[in-house]
mmCIF file of C-alpha atoms in Angstrom:
data_model
loop_
_atom_site.group_PDB
_atom_site.id
_atom_site.type_symbol
_atom_site.label_atom_id
_atom_site.label_comp_id
_atom_site.label_asym_id
_atom_site.label_seq_id
_atom_site.Cartn_x
_atom_site.Cartn_y
_atom_site.Cartn_z
ATOM 1 C CA MET A 6 -18.733 -23.518 -40.658
ATOM 2 C CA ARG A 7 -17.743 -20.059 -39.553
ATOM 3 C CA CYS A 8 -18.154 -19.303 -35.868
ATOM 4 C CA GLY A 9 -18.601 -15.710 -34.789
ATOM 5 C CA PRO A 10 -17.851 -14.144 -31.408
ATOM 6 C CA LEU A 11 -21.092 -15.493 -29.966
ATOM 7 C CA CYS A 12 -20.163 -19.086 -30.816
ATOM 8 C CA ARG A 13 -16.723 -18.647 -29.252
ATOM 9 C CA PHE A 14 -18.283 -17.176 -26.126
ATOM 10 C CA LEU A 15 -20.754 -20.057 -25.859
ATOM 11 C CA TRP A 16 -17.882 -22.501 -26.209
ATOM 12 C CA LEU A 17 -16.118 -20.830 -23.247
ATOM 13 C CA TRP A 18 -19.272 -20.589 -21.136
ATOM 14 C CA PRO A 19 -18.788 -23.894 -19.235
ATOM 15 C CA TYR A 20 -15.296 -22.798 -18.179
ATOM 16 C CA LEU A 21 -16.394 -19.324 -17.183
ATOM 17 C CA SER A 22 -19.234 -20.674 -15.057
ATOM 18 C CA TYR A 23 -16.725 -22.363 -12.746
ATOM 19 C CA VAL A 24 -14.763 -19.183 -12.057
ATOM 20 C CA GLU A 25 -15.487 -17.861 -8.593
ATOM 21 C CA ALA A 26 -14.778 -14.440 -7.176
ATOM 22 C CA VAL A 27 -12.151 -14.185 -4.479
ATOM 23 C CA PRO A 28 -13.924 -13.947 -1.129
ATOM 24 C CA ILE A 29 -13.449 -10.514 0.406
ATOM 25 C CA ARG A 30 -12.417 -12.129 3.691
ATOM 26 C CA LYS A 31 -9.456 -13.705 1.857
ATOM 27 C CA VAL A 32 -8.438 -10.306 0.479
ATOM 28 C CA GLN A 33 -8.675 -8.788 3.955
ATOM 29 C CA ASP A 34 -6.579 -11.635 5.421
ATOM 30 C CA ASP A 35 -3.977 -11.205 2.657
ATOM 31 C CA THR A 36 -3.886 -7.479 3.386
ATOM 32 C CA LYS A 37 -3.240 -8.098 7.086
ATOM 33 C CA THR A 38 -0.551 -10.664 6.305
ATOM 34 C CA LEU A 39 1.224 -8.273 3.943
ATOM 35 C CA ILE A 40 1.088 -5.494 6.549
ATOM 36 C CA LYS A 41 2.657 -7.838 9.127
ATOM 37 C CA THR A 42 5.338 -8.802 6.595
ATOM 38 C CA ILE A 43 6.213 -5.169 5.894
ATOM 39 C CA VAL A 44 6.358 -4.380 9.620
ATOM 40 C CA THR A 45 8.731 -7.332 10.087
ATOM 41 C CA ARG A 46 10.911 -6.174 7.181
ATOM 42 C CA ILE A 47 11.157 -2.725 8.755
ATOM 43 C CA SER A 48 12.088 -4.260 12.115
ATOM 44 C CA ASP A 49 14.779 -6.385 10.437
ATOM 45 C CA ILE A 50 16.470 -3.294 9.037
ATOM 46 C CA SER A 51 17.001 -2.368 12.717
ATOM 47 C CA HIS A 52 17.264 1.389 12.616
ATOM 48 C CA THR A 53 16.863 3.498 15.690
ATOM 49 C CA ALA A 54 13.168 3.921 16.396
ATOM 50 C CA VAL A 55 11.720 7.415 16.220
ATOM 51 C CA SER A 56 8.415 8.289 17.828
ATOM 52 C CA SER A 57 5.696 9.053 15.299
ATOM 53 C CA LYS A 58 4.892 12.199 17.317
ATOM 54 C CA GLN A 59 8.493 13.403 17.451
ATOM 55 C CA ARG A 60 9.223 16.353 15.173
ATOM 56 C CA VAL A 61 12.379 16.195 13.087
ATOM 57 C CA ALA A 62 13.419 19.456 11.455
ATOM 58 C CA GLY A 63 12.970 19.416 7.694
ATOM 59 C CA LEU A 64 11.149 16.074 7.583
ATOM 60 C CA ASP A 65 7.620 17.326 8.238
ATOM 61 C CA PHE A 66 6.550 16.043 4.807
ATOM 62 C CA ILE A 67 6.690 12.462 6.135
ATOM 63 C CA PRO A 68 3.166 11.669 7.350
ATOM 64 C CA GLY A 69 2.464 10.669 10.922
ATOM 65 C CA LEU A 70 -0.578 8.914 12.349
ATOM 66 C CA HIS A 71 -4.056 10.074 11.329
ATOM 67 C CA PRO A 72 -6.982 9.923 13.751
ATOM 68 C CA VAL A 73 -9.434 8.336 11.295
ATOM 69 C CA LEU A 74 -8.181 6.125 8.516
ATOM 70 C CA SER A 75 -10.549 5.406 5.664
ATOM 71 C CA LEU A 76 -9.487 3.193 2.769
ATOM 72 C CA SER A 77 -8.791 6.247 0.597
ATOM 73 C CA ARG A 78 -6.711 7.858 3.369
ATOM 74 C CA MET A 79 -4.752 4.605 3.803
ATOM 75 C CA ASP A 80 -4.029 4.533 0.070
ATOM 76 C CA GLN A 81 -2.979 8.203 0.067
ATOM 77 C CA THR A 82 -0.643 7.651 3.020
ATOM 78 C CA LEU A 83 0.924 4.582 1.431
ATOM 79 C CA ALA A 84 1.400 6.480 -1.851
ATOM 80 C CA ILE A 85 3.391 9.154 -0.034
ATOM 81 C CA TYR A 86 5.548 6.614 1.794
ATOM 82 C CA GLN A 87 6.137 4.704 -1.419
ATOM 83 C CA GLN A 88 7.270 7.874 -3.173
ATOM 84 C CA ILE A 89 9.621 8.746 -0.300
ATOM 85 C CA LEU A 90 11.137 5.253 -0.128
ATOM 86 C CA THR A 91 11.601 5.079 -3.896
ATOM 87 C CA SER A 92 13.470 8.385 -3.883
ATOM 88 C CA LEU A 93 15.893 7.223 -1.177
ATOM 89 C CA HIS A 94 17.661 4.803 -3.547
ATOM 90 C CA SER A 95 18.529 2.561 -0.606
ATOM 91 C CA ARG A 96 18.842 -1.188 -0.962
ATOM 92 C CA ASN A 97 17.152 -1.566 2.417
ATOM 93 C CA VAL A 98 13.840 -0.179 1.227
ATOM 94 C CA ILE A 99 13.420 -1.516 -2.319
ATOM 95 C CA GLN A 100 11.414 -4.566 -1.215
ATOM 96 C CA ILE A 101 9.361 -2.492 1.219
ATOM 97 C CA SER A 102 8.488 -0.088 -1.593
ATOM 98 C CA ASN A 103 7.380 -3.010 -3.785
ATOM 99 C CA ASP A 104 5.342 -4.413 -0.894
ATOM 100 C CA LEU A 105 3.620 -1.046 -0.494
ATOM 101 C CA GLU A 106 2.525 -1.180 -4.133
ATOM 102 C CA ASN A 107 1.039 -4.633 -3.571
ATOM 103 C CA LEU A 108 -0.633 -3.433 -0.375
ATOM 104 C CA ARG A 109 -2.186 -0.516 -2.240
ATOM 105 C CA ASP A 110 -3.565 -2.962 -4.820
ATOM 106 C CA LEU A 111 -5.147 -5.023 -2.030
ATOM 107 C CA LEU A 112 -6.664 -1.889 -0.498
ATOM 108 C CA ARG A 113 -8.145 -1.021 -3.894
ATOM 109 C CA LEU A 114 -9.712 -4.494 -4.017
ATOM 110 C CA LEU A 115 -11.209 -3.953 -0.561
ATOM 111 C CA ALA A 116 -12.513 -0.564 -1.646
ATOM 112 C CA SER A 117 -14.063 -1.947 -4.821
ATOM 113 C CA SER A 118 -15.797 -4.683 -2.812
ATOM 114 C CA LYS A 119 -17.504 -1.904 -0.846
ATOM 115 C CA SER A 120 -18.260 0.030 -4.033
ATOM 116 C CA CYS A 121 -15.981 2.827 -2.884
ATOM 117 C CA PRO A 122 -14.740 5.227 -5.515
ATOM 118 C CA LEU A 123 -11.033 5.014 -4.759
ATOM 119 C CA PRO A 124 -9.128 7.147 -7.247
ATOM 120 C CA ARG A 125 -5.463 6.450 -7.790
ATOM 121 C CA ALA A 126 -3.825 8.325 -4.919
ATOM 122 C CA ARG A 127 -1.218 10.895 -5.678
ATOM 123 C CA GLY A 128 2.025 11.235 -3.799
ATOM 124 C CA LEU A 129 3.520 14.494 -2.671
ATOM 125 C CA GLU A 130 2.787 17.358 -5.041
ATOM 126 C CA SER A 131 5.879 19.322 -4.051
ATOM 127 C CA PHE A 132 8.185 16.320 -3.892
ATOM 128 C CA GLU A 133 10.617 17.709 -6.480
ATOM 129 C CA SER A 134 11.570 20.526 -4.106
ATOM 130 C CA LEU A 135 12.505 18.003 -1.430
ATOM 131 C CA GLY A 136 15.433 16.626 -3.430
ATOM 132 C CA GLY A 137 17.930 18.746 -1.512
ATOM 133 C CA ILE A 138 16.609 17.589 1.837
ATOM 134 C CA LEU A 139 16.806 13.961 0.774
ATOM 135 C CA GLU A 140 20.359 14.297 -0.528
ATOM 136 C CA ALA A 141 21.516 16.061 2.633
ATOM 137 C CA SER A 142 19.956 13.610 5.049
ATOM 138 C CA LEU A 143 19.324 10.252 3.400
ATOM 139 C CA TYR A 144 19.936 8.247 6.565
ATOM 140 C CA SER A 145 17.764 10.471 8.764
ATOM 141 C CA THR A 146 14.987 10.486 6.196
ATOM 142 C CA GLU A 147 15.117 6.689 5.943
ATOM 143 C CA VAL A 148 15.044 6.239 9.718
ATOM 144 C CA VAL A 149 12.145 8.643 10.235
ATOM 145 C CA ALA A 150 10.174 7.380 7.229
ATOM 146 C CA LEU A 151 10.504 3.713 8.192
ATOM 147 C CA SER A 152 9.666 4.390 11.819
ATOM 148 C CA ARG A 153 6.551 6.382 10.944
ATOM 149 C CA LEU A 154 5.561 3.893 8.240
ATOM 150 C CA GLN A 155 5.794 1.054 10.751
ATOM 151 C CA ALA A 156 3.550 2.915 13.194
ATOM 152 C CA ALA A 157 1.072 3.777 10.420
ATOM 153 C CA LEU A 158 0.953 0.152 9.239
ATOM 154 C CA GLN A 159 0.312 -1.127 12.750
ATOM 155 C CA ASP A 160 -2.523 1.379 13.053
ATOM 156 C CA MET A 161 -3.938 0.268 9.680
ATOM 157 C CA LEU A 162 -3.747 -3.355 10.811
ATOM 158 C CA GLY A 163 -5.937 -2.591 13.816
ATOM 159 C CA ARG A 164 -8.396 -0.560 11.762
ATOM 160 C CA LEU A 165 -8.878 -3.264 9.142
ATOM 161 C CA ASP A 166 -10.680 -5.355 11.772
ATOM 162 C CA LEU A 167 -13.141 -2.477 12.215
ATOM 163 C CA SER A 168 -14.035 -2.544 8.506
ATOM 164 C CA PRO A 169 -13.015 1.010 7.544
ATOM 165 C CA GLY A 170 -15.214 3.116 5.318
ATOM 166 C CA CYS A 171 -14.476 4.645 1.955
#
């Protein structure tokens, strides 16, 4: 007897009926845990802290704190930080950059649970022109980026409890 796609689907039906969706609360808890892990990793690198409001000449492209953080704004901010950290080619930030990618995936899950249209965020459009700045001041860029990222993550952690919008 030849079984078509419908027969194969019906054979799998009992297994598929037991699959449950991941509760959104679990995704939100995982997101908070990952944020805390990244903040701890940044603290362990133990660079000199820089205030998120402090201006550093030539490093204005590194985002600071935003007054209102929606899920799309969080994703956009993390995309920029991820692009900056990846370009630094520092062993200190490789894991943090990977963690940011995972965090962005979790934020996309949160956004999809709210039916938010969350397009794939872009990084810096003019990032190629920043190559000279990065080469001239790798250490300063790393210190400022990690300090501001840590502050932004702590802000995101507080806002996740408030159930941010799209």
